[in-house]
XYZ file of C-alpha atoms in Angstrom:
732
model
C 11.622 3.646 -34.438
C 10.012 5.492 -31.567
C 9.072 3.490 -28.497
C 5.476 3.293 -27.291
C 4.293 2.522 -23.778
C 1.101 0.748 -22.771
C -0.488 -0.669 -19.632
C -2.280 -4.012 -19.920
C -4.712 -5.367 -17.334
C -3.752 -9.008 -16.769
C -6.272 -11.624 -15.649
C -5.899 -15.193 -14.414
C -2.719 -14.788 -12.340
C -2.760 -16.748 -9.091
C 0.804 -16.307 -7.859
C 4.072 -14.502 -8.530
C 5.192 -17.349 -10.778
C 2.383 -16.455 -13.193
C 3.644 -12.865 -13.403
C 7.181 -14.073 -14.117
C 5.934 -16.419 -16.846
C 4.014 -13.642 -18.629
C 6.917 -11.208 -18.265
C 9.355 -13.742 -19.719
C 7.065 -14.449 -22.684
C 6.552 -10.754 -23.490
C 10.258 -9.946 -23.226
C 11.018 -12.621 -25.821
C 9.178 -10.520 -28.421
C 11.378 -8.349 -30.619
C 11.407 -4.710 -29.545
C 9.450 -5.354 -26.348
C 10.433 -4.608 -22.745
C 7.842 -5.659 -20.166
C 7.386 -5.630 -16.398
C 4.456 -7.557 -14.914
C 3.252 -6.662 -11.423
C 1.333 -9.449 -9.697
C 0.096 -7.138 -6.913
C -1.541 -4.594 -9.257
C -2.409 -7.178 -11.974
C -0.869 -4.968 -14.650
C 1.820 -5.271 -17.295
C 3.823 -2.170 -18.167
C 5.093 -2.671 -21.727
C 7.394 -0.577 -23.912
C 7.367 -1.615 -27.573
C 8.457 -0.308 -30.964
C 6.346 0.417 -34.023
C 6.632 -3.115 -35.419
C 4.523 -4.449 -32.539
C 0.858 -3.647 -31.903
C -1.150 -3.816 -28.664
C -3.094 -6.696 -30.221
C 0.180 -8.624 -30.642
C 0.935 -8.108 -26.948
C -2.548 -9.236 -25.896
C -2.291 -12.310 -28.139
C 1.058 -13.266 -26.590
C -0.364 -13.039 -23.062
C -3.370 -15.138 -24.082
C -1.082 -17.768 -25.634
C 0.616 -18.006 -22.251
C -2.723 -18.999 -20.706
C -3.892 -15.676 -19.230
C -6.093 -12.770 -20.289
C -5.018 -9.248 -21.212
C -6.931 -6.087 -22.010
C -6.443 -2.352 -22.192
C -7.361 -1.097 -18.695
C -10.577 0.861 -18.264
C -10.532 3.801 -15.803
C -12.416 2.674 -12.696
C -14.795 4.924 -10.858
C -14.600 5.179 -7.082
C -18.204 4.036 -6.749
C -17.812 1.142 -9.187
C -19.202 -2.218 -8.053
C -16.757 -5.032 -7.182
C -15.550 -6.964 -10.242
C -17.485 -10.141 -11.202
C -14.468 -12.400 -10.546
C -14.297 -11.230 -6.923
C -18.018 -11.830 -6.466
C -17.516 -15.329 -7.875
C -14.613 -16.003 -5.507
C -16.710 -14.788 -2.578
C -19.533 -17.139 -3.567
C -17.114 -20.074 -3.789
C -15.757 -19.230 -0.329
C -19.193 -19.002 1.306
C -20.424 -22.248 -0.273
C -17.218 -24.036 0.750
C -17.431 -22.675 4.303
C -20.970 -23.948 4.818
C -20.213 -27.408 3.385
C -16.644 -28.021 4.610
C -17.084 -27.271 8.323
C -19.405 -30.283 8.974
C -17.007 -32.561 7.050
C -14.051 -31.467 9.182
C -15.995 -31.753 12.444
C -17.296 -35.254 11.641
C -13.817 -36.505 10.778
C -12.187 -35.102 13.914
C -14.884 -36.041 16.473
C -15.389 -39.855 16.400
C -18.312 -39.626 18.861
C -20.317 -37.768 16.189
C -19.636 -40.304 13.427
C -23.148 -41.691 12.941
C -23.947 -44.785 10.862
C -23.666 -43.276 7.378
C -21.509 -40.263 8.254
C -18.914 -41.118 5.567
C -21.527 -40.851 2.796
C -22.792 -37.543 4.197
C -19.197 -36.313 4.164
C -18.835 -37.331 0.525
C -22.018 -35.458 -0.402
C -20.822 -32.300 1.356
C -17.162 -32.470 0.288
C -17.759 -33.067 -3.436
C -18.970 -29.489 -4.220
C -16.132 -28.027 -2.112
C -13.402 -29.928 -3.970
C -14.898 -29.564 -7.456
C -16.634 -26.157 -7.368
C -14.743 -24.406 -4.557
C -11.356 -25.690 -5.730
C -11.928 -24.907 -9.418
C -9.579 -21.842 -9.407
C -6.742 -24.047 -8.140
C -7.485 -26.803 -10.660
C -7.559 -24.296 -13.541
C -4.259 -22.765 -12.419
C -2.693 -26.210 -12.038
C -3.765 -27.109 -15.587
C -2.270 -23.865 -16.918
C 0.952 -24.570 -15.036
C 1.051 -28.125 -16.415
C 0.667 -26.905 -19.994
C 3.708 -24.689 -19.504
C 5.813 -27.184 -17.585
C 5.655 -25.267 -14.296
C 4.592 -26.110 -10.758
C 3.350 -23.784 -7.988
C 1.370 -24.180 -4.781
C -1.744 -24.332 -6.970
C -0.335 -27.513 -8.499
C 0.202 -29.112 -5.099
C -3.199 -28.001 -3.806
C -4.978 -29.342 -6.888
C -3.104 -32.649 -7.029
C -3.316 -33.189 -3.260
C -7.019 -32.411 -2.878
C -8.024 -34.367 -5.992
C -5.890 -37.315 -4.872
C -7.449 -37.273 -1.394
C -10.947 -36.988 -2.843
C -10.417 -39.618 -5.552
C -8.959 -42.110 -3.095
C -11.838 -41.508 -0.692
C -14.356 -42.184 -3.493
C -12.519 -45.416 -4.403
C -12.420 -46.512 -0.749
C -16.131 -45.817 -0.317
C -17.309 -47.584 -3.486
C -14.684 -50.287 -3.973
C -13.094 -50.661 -0.544
C -14.394 -51.161 2.988
C -14.812 -47.481 3.920
C -18.423 -47.411 2.764
C -19.758 -50.096 5.101
C -22.359 -48.953 7.650
C -20.892 -48.038 11.020
C -17.343 -47.352 9.740
C -15.451 -44.952 12.019
C -12.045 -43.258 12.073
C -10.773 -43.744 15.647
C -7.890 -41.724 17.075
C -5.117 -44.315 16.690
C -1.776 -42.541 16.488
C 0.126 -45.608 15.338
C 2.401 -46.324 12.419
C 1.341 -49.409 10.548
C 0.786 -50.662 7.036
C -2.804 -50.778 5.740
C -4.292 -51.606 2.372
C -5.980 -48.186 2.227
C -9.396 -49.544 1.328
C -10.880 -48.356 4.635
C -9.322 -44.875 4.643
C -11.060 -41.672 3.545
C -9.491 -38.202 3.437
C -12.487 -35.998 2.672
C -11.778 -33.592 5.550
C -8.285 -32.985 4.201
C -9.571 -32.270 0.692
C -12.374 -29.971 1.884
C -10.381 -28.261 4.636
C -7.375 -27.364 2.496
C -9.651 -26.016 -0.244
C -11.537 -23.868 2.290
C -8.413 -22.425 3.939
C -6.732 -21.494 0.673
C -9.929 -20.084 -0.844
C -10.188 -17.753 2.160
C -6.593 -16.610 1.665
C -7.169 -16.073 -2.064
C -10.327 -14.017 -1.452
C -8.759 -11.646 1.081
C -5.710 -11.274 -1.130
C -7.918 -10.302 -4.069
C -9.644 -7.652 -1.938
C -6.288 -6.119 -1.063
C -5.110 -6.118 -4.669
C -8.230 -4.337 -5.925
C -7.200 -1.296 -3.867
C -3.983 -0.891 -5.823
C -5.564 1.533 -8.307
C -7.195 3.699 -5.634
C -4.143 5.991 -5.470
C -4.598 7.004 -9.096
C -8.345 7.532 -8.721
C -7.820 9.650 -5.594
C -5.141 11.678 -7.344
C -7.276 12.523 -10.354
C -10.218 13.439 -8.103
C -8.135 16.266 -6.596
C -8.633 18.316 -9.734
C -11.467 20.802 -10.206
C -14.690 19.380 -11.665
C -15.829 22.588 -13.398
C -14.442 26.024 -14.218
C -15.681 29.613 -14.718
C -14.467 30.432 -18.259
C -14.404 34.032 -19.532
C -15.947 34.139 -23.002
C -16.701 37.509 -24.576
C -16.280 39.075 -21.129
C -18.943 36.843 -19.550
C -18.259 34.096 -16.982
C -19.642 30.727 -18.051
C -19.252 27.692 -15.792
C -18.449 24.587 -17.832
C -17.189 21.049 -17.059
C -13.407 20.841 -16.809
C -13.117 18.660 -19.933
C -14.489 21.545 -22.017
C -11.572 23.807 -21.084
C -9.060 24.389 -23.903
C -5.535 25.761 -24.113
C -5.718 29.552 -24.393
C -9.034 29.896 -22.532
C -9.162 32.523 -19.766
C -10.831 31.412 -16.522
C -11.574 32.895 -13.108
C -10.321 31.532 -9.772
C -12.004 33.008 -6.693
C -10.611 32.854 -3.124
C -10.849 29.309 -1.764
C -11.318 27.725 -5.197
C -8.992 25.245 -6.885
C -7.063 26.380 -9.941
C -8.755 24.471 -12.760
C -5.649 23.671 -14.829
C -2.054 24.739 -15.420
C -1.820 28.326 -16.631
C -0.414 31.847 -16.329
C -1.982 34.617 -14.249
C -3.159 37.525 -16.448
C -4.964 39.621 -13.860
C -5.070 39.857 -10.066
C -2.701 38.845 -7.297
C -3.012 36.359 -4.485
C -1.285 33.713 -2.399
C -1.636 30.179 -3.784
C -1.394 27.117 -1.559
C 0.839 24.758 -3.572
C 1.313 22.155 -0.835
C -0.431 19.610 -3.055
C 2.410 19.990 -5.543
C 5.457 20.916 -3.482
C 4.488 19.660 -0.029
C 5.520 23.004 1.450
C 3.016 24.807 3.649
C 4.152 28.375 2.845
C 1.811 29.822 0.183
C 3.382 31.327 -2.928
C 2.607 34.915 -3.913
C 1.421 35.164 -7.529
C 0.557 38.033 -9.840
C 0.391 38.820 -13.562
C 2.872 36.591 -15.421
C 3.129 34.000 -12.619
C 2.639 30.330 -13.493
C 0.010 28.408 -11.491
C -0.706 24.688 -11.351
C -4.023 22.865 -11.598
C -5.526 21.563 -8.299
C -3.607 24.107 -6.184
C -5.799 26.359 -4.021
C -6.234 30.115 -4.277
C -5.843 31.389 -0.701
C -6.280 35.087 -1.383
C -7.749 37.392 -4.050
C -9.508 36.874 -7.394
C -7.320 35.657 -10.278
C -7.826 35.528 -14.025
C -5.711 32.739 -15.532
C -4.969 31.753 -19.127
C -4.819 27.958 -19.576
C -1.500 26.675 -20.935
C -1.938 22.907 -20.395
C -5.084 20.795 -20.122
C -6.004 17.129 -19.728
C -3.138 14.637 -19.794
C -0.529 17.382 -20.203
C -1.122 18.972 -16.781
C 1.191 18.600 -13.804
C -1.515 16.660 -11.933
C -1.886 14.149 -14.778
C 1.887 13.777 -14.955
C 1.995 13.074 -11.211
C -0.636 10.354 -11.707
C 1.509 8.853 -14.459
C 4.543 8.922 -12.165
C 2.607 6.994 -9.494
C 1.425 4.432 -12.045
C 4.900 3.973 -13.496
C 6.401 3.558 -10.029
C 3.786 0.955 -9.053
C 4.213 -0.966 -12.300
C 7.994 -0.800 -12.034
C 8.186 -2.503 -8.660
C 9.754 -5.931 -8.787
C 7.176 -8.712 -9.005
C 6.415 -10.020 -5.529
C 8.143 -13.316 -4.875
C 6.065 -14.813 -2.106
C 7.885 -17.250 0.134
C 5.374 -20.050 -0.383
C 5.797 -19.934 -4.149
C 9.595 -19.842 -3.909
C 9.588 -22.943 -1.707
C 6.991 -24.675 -3.870
C 9.183 -24.248 -6.947
C 11.381 -26.983 -5.456
C 8.960 -28.736 -3.087
C 6.139 -29.504 -5.529
C 8.219 -31.321 -8.165
C 9.973 -33.280 -5.405
C 6.639 -34.429 -3.908
C 5.204 -35.463 -7.273
C 8.416 -37.303 -8.169
C 8.376 -39.031 -4.764
C 4.744 -40.126 -5.250
C 5.511 -41.574 -8.680
C 8.653 -43.235 -7.321
C 6.695 -44.712 -4.397
C 4.079 -46.149 -6.759
C 6.745 -47.668 -8.976
C 8.723 -49.103 -6.048
C 5.776 -50.895 -4.444
C 4.528 -52.218 -7.773
C 8.049 -53.448 -8.494
C 8.314 -55.287 -5.180
C 5.113 -57.214 -5.870
C 3.100 -55.648 -3.041
C 0.049 -55.348 -5.260
C -1.664 -52.316 -6.784
C -3.793 -51.494 -3.724
C -0.834 -51.166 -1.357
C 1.189 -49.319 -4.022
C -1.551 -46.805 -4.728
C -2.226 -46.398 -0.994
C 1.386 -45.394 -0.376
C 1.557 -43.095 -3.434
C -1.677 -41.280 -2.576
C -0.591 -41.001 1.080
C 2.514 -39.127 -0.119
C 0.341 -36.586 -1.950
C -2.083 -36.247 0.971
C 0.529 -35.708 3.675
C 2.148 -33.087 1.428
C -1.103 -31.171 0.934
C -0.410 -27.733 2.445
C -3.038 -27.407 5.176
C -0.789 -25.453 7.557
C 0.555 -23.473 4.627
C -2.921 -22.061 4.090
C -2.721 -20.597 7.593
C 0.964 -19.650 7.716
C 0.764 -16.198 6.140
C -2.884 -15.171 6.860
C -2.727 -15.874 10.604
C 0.551 -14.021 11.097
C -0.802 -11.104 9.082
C -4.067 -11.124 11.007
C -2.354 -10.966 14.401
C 0.421 -8.636 13.202
C -1.946 -6.175 11.570
C -4.250 -6.251 14.594
C -1.394 -5.439 16.927
C -0.190 -2.820 14.465
C -3.574 -1.097 14.508
C -3.300 -0.796 18.289
C 0.081 0.898 17.825
C -1.106 3.159 15.002
C 0.386 1.103 12.153
C -1.595 -0.371 9.239
C 0.101 -3.114 7.190
C -1.455 -3.628 3.758
C -0.303 -7.174 3.051
C 2.573 -9.651 2.848
C 4.129 -7.698 -0.031
C 4.809 -4.835 2.390
C 6.895 -7.031 4.678
C 9.476 -8.465 2.315
C 11.641 -5.336 2.106
C 11.640 -4.407 5.794
C 14.544 -6.666 6.705
C 16.695 -5.376 3.832
C 15.904 -1.643 4.169
C 19.048 0.345 4.983
C 18.038 3.924 4.044
C 14.972 5.890 5.135
C 14.000 8.996 3.160
C 11.940 11.443 5.225
C 9.752 14.085 3.600
C 10.116 17.286 5.642
C 6.720 18.965 5.653
C 4.033 17.048 7.537
C 6.416 14.238 8.411
C 9.370 15.713 10.293
C 7.572 19.039 10.718
C 3.937 19.818 11.546
C 3.041 21.028 8.041
C 1.264 24.014 9.551
C 2.456 27.637 9.635
C 3.329 28.557 13.226
C 4.710 31.647 14.904
C 8.141 30.554 16.131
C 9.793 33.794 17.262
C 8.924 37.376 18.341
C 11.867 39.794 18.116
C 11.019 43.319 19.331
C 13.358 46.206 18.427
C 15.321 47.891 21.208
C 13.009 49.478 23.739
C 9.882 47.708 22.414
C 7.646 45.252 24.302
C 7.231 41.771 22.756
C 3.600 41.381 23.835
C 2.655 44.767 22.423
C 4.411 43.927 19.151
C 2.463 40.668 18.868
C -0.823 42.249 20.016
C -0.875 44.975 17.362
C 0.474 42.781 14.559
C -1.958 39.982 15.472
C -4.913 42.357 15.546
C -4.086 43.690 12.077
C -3.469 40.194 10.617
C -6.749 38.968 12.110
C -8.477 40.762 9.242
C -6.189 39.114 6.664
C -6.865 35.908 4.716
C -3.183 35.165 4.118
C -1.971 31.897 5.790
C 1.061 33.639 7.327
C -1.200 36.369 8.675
C -3.597 33.816 10.107
C -0.693 32.076 11.895
C 0.307 35.390 13.531
C -3.285 36.186 14.525
C -3.829 32.698 15.936
C -0.670 32.896 18.062
C -1.621 36.379 19.347
C -5.091 35.176 20.393
C -3.668 32.083 22.110
C -1.111 34.097 24.084
C -2.894 37.394 24.732
C -6.620 36.670 24.462
C -9.035 39.104 22.787
C -7.414 41.424 20.250
C -8.360 45.065 19.571
C -10.449 46.057 16.548
C -8.914 47.259 13.283
C -9.957 50.287 11.239
C -9.051 51.270 7.680
C -7.675 47.792 6.932
C -6.040 47.386 3.495
C -4.248 44.513 1.803
C -1.187 45.675 -0.160
C -0.921 43.031 -2.884
C 2.177 40.891 -2.551
C 3.662 42.994 0.255
C 1.526 42.812 3.395
C -1.250 44.657 5.247
C -1.835 48.070 6.826
C -4.492 49.580 9.084
C -5.225 51.432 12.303
C -5.138 49.648 15.678
C -5.722 51.545 18.942
C -5.216 54.784 16.997
C -1.819 53.704 15.640
C -1.029 53.351 11.920
C 0.346 49.793 11.764
C 2.274 48.106 8.925
C 2.934 44.327 8.832
C 4.651 42.609 5.917
C 7.746 42.545 3.736
C 10.601 45.049 4.261
C 9.611 46.729 0.989
C 6.180 47.592 2.435
C 7.832 49.426 5.320
C 10.337 51.186 3.057
C 7.520 52.352 0.760
C 6.120 54.138 3.835
C 9.470 55.660 4.799
C 10.508 53.116 7.453
C 13.883 51.333 7.332
C 13.594 47.561 7.918
C 16.199 44.744 7.892
C 16.193 42.179 5.040
C 16.185 38.995 7.126
C 13.216 37.068 5.686
C 10.992 37.715 8.705
C 7.631 39.488 8.851
C 8.449 43.123 9.721
C 6.264 45.329 11.920
C 6.104 49.142 12.164
C 3.692 51.723 13.561
C 3.570 55.466 13.748
C 6.430 55.713 11.216
C 8.974 53.692 13.237
C 10.333 50.107 12.997
C 9.117 48.077 16.012
C 10.365 44.500 15.452
C 9.988 41.239 13.494
C 7.988 38.038 13.677
C 9.213 34.660 12.392
C 6.624 32.280 10.966
C 7.739 28.795 9.957
C 6.755 25.162 9.754
C 7.703 23.914 13.230
C 9.483 20.604 13.841
C 7.342 17.972 15.578
C 8.492 17.477 19.179
C 9.050 13.723 18.687
C 11.010 13.929 15.429
C 14.515 14.091 16.918
C 13.896 11.051 19.104
C 12.363 9.163 16.169
C 15.380 9.847 13.932
C 17.712 8.530 16.648
C 15.625 5.347 16.941
C 15.636 4.863 13.164
C 19.431 4.997 13.330
C 19.323 2.282 16.017
C 17.360 0.155 13.561
C 20.343 0.363 11.238
C 18.771 2.914 8.894
C 20.474 5.920 7.307
C 18.091 8.931 7.356
C 17.849 11.340 4.414
C 15.758 14.545 4.567
C 13.908 15.255 1.302
C 12.013 18.487 0.687
C 10.825 20.966 -1.901
C 11.832 23.779 0.467
C 15.012 25.846 0.200
C 18.428 24.478 1.142
C 18.769 26.863 4.098
C 15.416 25.902 5.651
C 16.055 22.196 5.039
C 19.510 22.336 6.641
C 18.111 24.094 9.702
C 15.445 21.409 10.194
C 17.957 18.607 9.552
C 20.350 20.013 12.149
C 17.537 20.234 14.697
C 16.556 16.556 14.339
C 20.012 15.081 13.716
C 20.018 14.291 9.982
C 23.245 14.767 8.007
C 22.090 13.990 4.455
C 19.729 16.568 2.890
C 18.190 16.851 -0.589
C 16.326 20.167 -0.995
C 14.408 22.082 -3.673
C 12.836 19.005 -5.293
C 9.512 18.650 -7.132
C 7.467 15.407 -7.261
C 9.309 14.029 -10.296
C 12.613 14.855 -8.609
C 11.556 12.959 -5.465
C 11.088 9.834 -7.564
C 14.498 10.423 -9.142
C 16.125 10.771 -5.717
C 14.672 7.417 -4.622
C 15.778 5.818 -7.904
C 19.284 7.262 -7.497
C 19.598 5.820 -3.989
C 18.361 2.449 -5.269
C 20.880 2.605 -8.123
C 23.600 3.047 -5.484
C 22.588 -0.344 -4.091
C 20.505 0.926 -1.197
C 17.144 -0.528 -0.201
C 14.994 2.526 0.427
C 12.089 3.214 2.759
C 10.191 6.472 2.135
C 8.069 8.298 4.718
C 5.718 10.999 3.410
C 2.243 12.434 3.690
C 1.355 14.483 0.617
C 0.124 14.034 -2.929
C 3.584 15.131 -4.021
C 5.059 12.124 -2.179
C 2.781 9.491 -3.768
C 5.018 8.560 -6.694
C 8.119 8.361 -4.479
C 6.213 6.226 -1.934
C 5.238 3.842 -4.736
C 8.806 3.778 -6.128
C 10.450 3.084 -2.772
C 11.097 -0.488 -1.675
C 8.958 0.289 1.386
C 6.498 3.195 1.463
C 5.231 4.552 4.798
C 2.471 7.179 4.700
C 1.363 9.420 7.537
C -2.292 8.719 8.286
C -2.822 12.453 8.746
C -1.800 12.970 5.111
C -3.669 12.662 1.820
C -5.585 9.606 0.624
C -3.322 9.467 -2.422
C -0.180 9.074 -0.306
C -1.849 6.479 1.927
C -3.031 4.390 -1.037
C 0.398 4.522 -2.717
C 2.246 3.402 0.439
C 2.800 -0.081 1.876
C 2.368 0.898 5.541
C 0.203 3.648 7.020
C 1.165 5.421 10.252
C -2.210 6.280 11.755
C -0.811 8.508 14.504
C 0.858 10.875 12.057
C 3.910 10.661 14.322
C 7.366 9.741 13.032
C 7.828 7.575 16.134
C 5.193 5.289 14.599
C 7.651 4.584 11.756
C 9.964 2.940 14.309
C 7.198 0.619 15.473
C 6.082 0.023 11.878
C 9.459 -1.269 10.749
C 10.016 -3.353 13.892
C 6.531 -4.868 13.745
C 6.814 -5.564 10.014
C 10.125 -7.327 10.585
C 8.681 -9.362 13.464
C 5.657 -10.340 11.366
C 7.915 -11.394 8.491
C 10.025 -13.514 10.845
C 6.836 -15.155 12.122
C 5.647 -15.908 8.576
C 9.018 -17.469 7.755
C 8.833 -19.560 10.928
C 5.304 -20.642 10.090
C 6.314 -21.655 6.579
C 9.250 -23.633 7.950
C 7.064 -25.633 10.325
C 4.299 -25.992 7.743
C 6.791 -27.874 5.578
C 8.753 -29.514 8.397
C 5.976 -31.973 9.167
C 6.013 -32.932 5.479
C 9.715 -33.732 5.694
C 8.994 -36.083 8.613
C 5.741 -37.509 7.234
C 6.746 -38.080 3.612
C 9.168 -40.957 4.307
C 6.540 -42.629 6.537
C 3.930 -42.258 3.785
C 6.342 -43.526 1.114
C 7.036 -46.575 3.288
C 3.318 -47.380 3.243
C 3.052 -46.967 7.020
C 0.795 -43.903 7.167
C -2.207 -44.299 9.452
C -5.020 -41.924 8.351
C -5.499 -40.499 11.823
C -1.758 -39.972 12.150
C -1.882 -37.971 8.931
C -4.850 -36.000 10.242
C -3.125 -35.403 13.562
C 0.051 -34.227 11.829
C -1.957 -31.743 9.782
C -3.897 -30.553 12.841
C -0.805 -30.176 15.017
C 1.083 -28.270 12.319
C -1.877 -25.925 11.956
C -2.146 -25.443 15.723
C 1.549 -24.647 15.915
C 1.260 -22.101 13.099
C -1.648 -20.347 14.821
C 0.064 -20.386 18.230
C 3.283 -19.017 16.738
C 1.326 -16.200 15.075
C -0.450 -15.331 18.333
C 2.926 -14.488 19.886
C 2.804 -11.248 17.893
C 0.094 -10.029 20.269
C 2.823 -9.532 22.875
C 4.816 -7.202 20.602
C 5.606 -4.052 22.590
C 6.197 -0.599 21.208
C 9.788 0.604 21.540
C 8.337 4.052 22.223
C 6.389 2.736 25.220
C 9.310 0.948 26.820
C 9.286 -2.260 24.821
C 12.222 -4.120 23.375
C 15.068 -2.099 21.966
C 14.898 -1.659 18.185
C 16.821 -4.213 16.186
């Protein structure tokens, strides 16, 4: 049976464990291979003919989540209802929880009935604000799993429920009750203790983290939308010899359409009439335009840089090269390993241990005859001290400080998912054009023939090319103006299709172009790939136009090596050009002559060899490879598609920024790990005290506060991160 492939939009996931659970369930179906991506909220499923999409959706729903065929989103589409709902929960919780926290932590403000006011304010936060966590915990329970949602739900509900019991049945509800700052260890019966600030505060912190995470995830599909928007929106179709402009979706295979200078080619096709230079940098990444004429193949979304073309459409819609590139990006994004966030990995062990300890504590104290009040006090204290207050700050604060410092250095970090691979990366693949090189045609050499003056050669050639629309000609004219100032006027200018230009400058008959152009006019010219120049029937010299290497690239490559990375140059250009650039910047490994699909294959091949790959690129043609790589870094001077598909964006458009990006990402990841360690360390110390029934409520509050303060202070150290480029610490 033939295999089918489908993308499902998955709803209801709250952590990486959810993605793994869905993936495991789908892969148990006969004939089904599935990969679920928590970051993009999509499942990429390959299935045989015995399975239907409805079967797949039903299986996901049986697992406790929602699934649907994805609908193409428009760029101007309003935010999804679930994000609006999460935002509302966050705002309501913020307004209500702050007074509860302040009252609990400032005894001087604890007025006569402050505890009842706290209950009134905290109840909506725990019940309404914390509903997403409670729902996720219930789903986890039904499937025998435990995540941080489980601990948050159990901890906050335990703190709230105990507080309600203490207020109505204990002594906490008496007028004038206060919580003094007594940092002592001593056994209490719990009837005078309330933990409303813990329940409300934890809910608020984690809601904020969930909301900002959801905002980041909604951008995952922007790369595909940006890619498809590159195509032409309408096209001038030739029907019965008359041009008729129609929407692009009305174009059919076999239709003949017109492409004027400066317009995008509407779809893939073959040139039937006319000749021009086509800018294919969108497809190949190479800045040198390609000469086309009758019989030449052209690609949709490339730009006509020269004359009028008549093209016959050979592929439309989903069959075009642009659509295939979009599919490559989507497949690469969906194929990334599901993000295993550190908090969820730790919670897989920590949560069951805490719950087991709470149950064991309850049973122990009941068994020793201490009475139900003391037993329940100790058991609930175990759950409360384990409630992850500092954990709610561990990742967001480090990211906030790290990303802020990164912005100052020209580095944008999209989220925690981008950091996990930075420590393991051992190979960095560098796209040539626009990354190592400037991506702009530049005059690099003027070689006059014997007895000729270099300035005169450039002056006459530049003057003639000033009237040309060809990108190579414009590069020559621009260089001549910059070096020599005002150029003389041209008379009798003519463009010789596919060969070059001719005209009269200062009374001299000048030829600039390919060697064949000169030979057609009786002038011998060397075949060396340069732009040849002749006037008055004699060869006068050559001009070399190329994509120049950025001045900082060699230094950046050396620094990447110091980071322990192995550089690989990847380009759609010829082997000879690629080798020349690689030699100039100090790269030994080169892969040349590759198209977008080949770039993805190169990254996959390196990954198959056991390498962890970082990819640096800037063009549409790099988007799929950036998404496939373990770490994608996009030049901020590049296309929106590349930026959206990458994990890190280098705002400066300078390869030196990649050095800072990797160092900063590694430092931020180390800080997050340190924060998570200390967020749990106080639990390790506090849990035995709570299990022993010796937990003073203010000691618990102080432990939570101090762990949170430490996490924030540790994150703030990232503000002192110094750029290696500006004389900071050596790369490591």
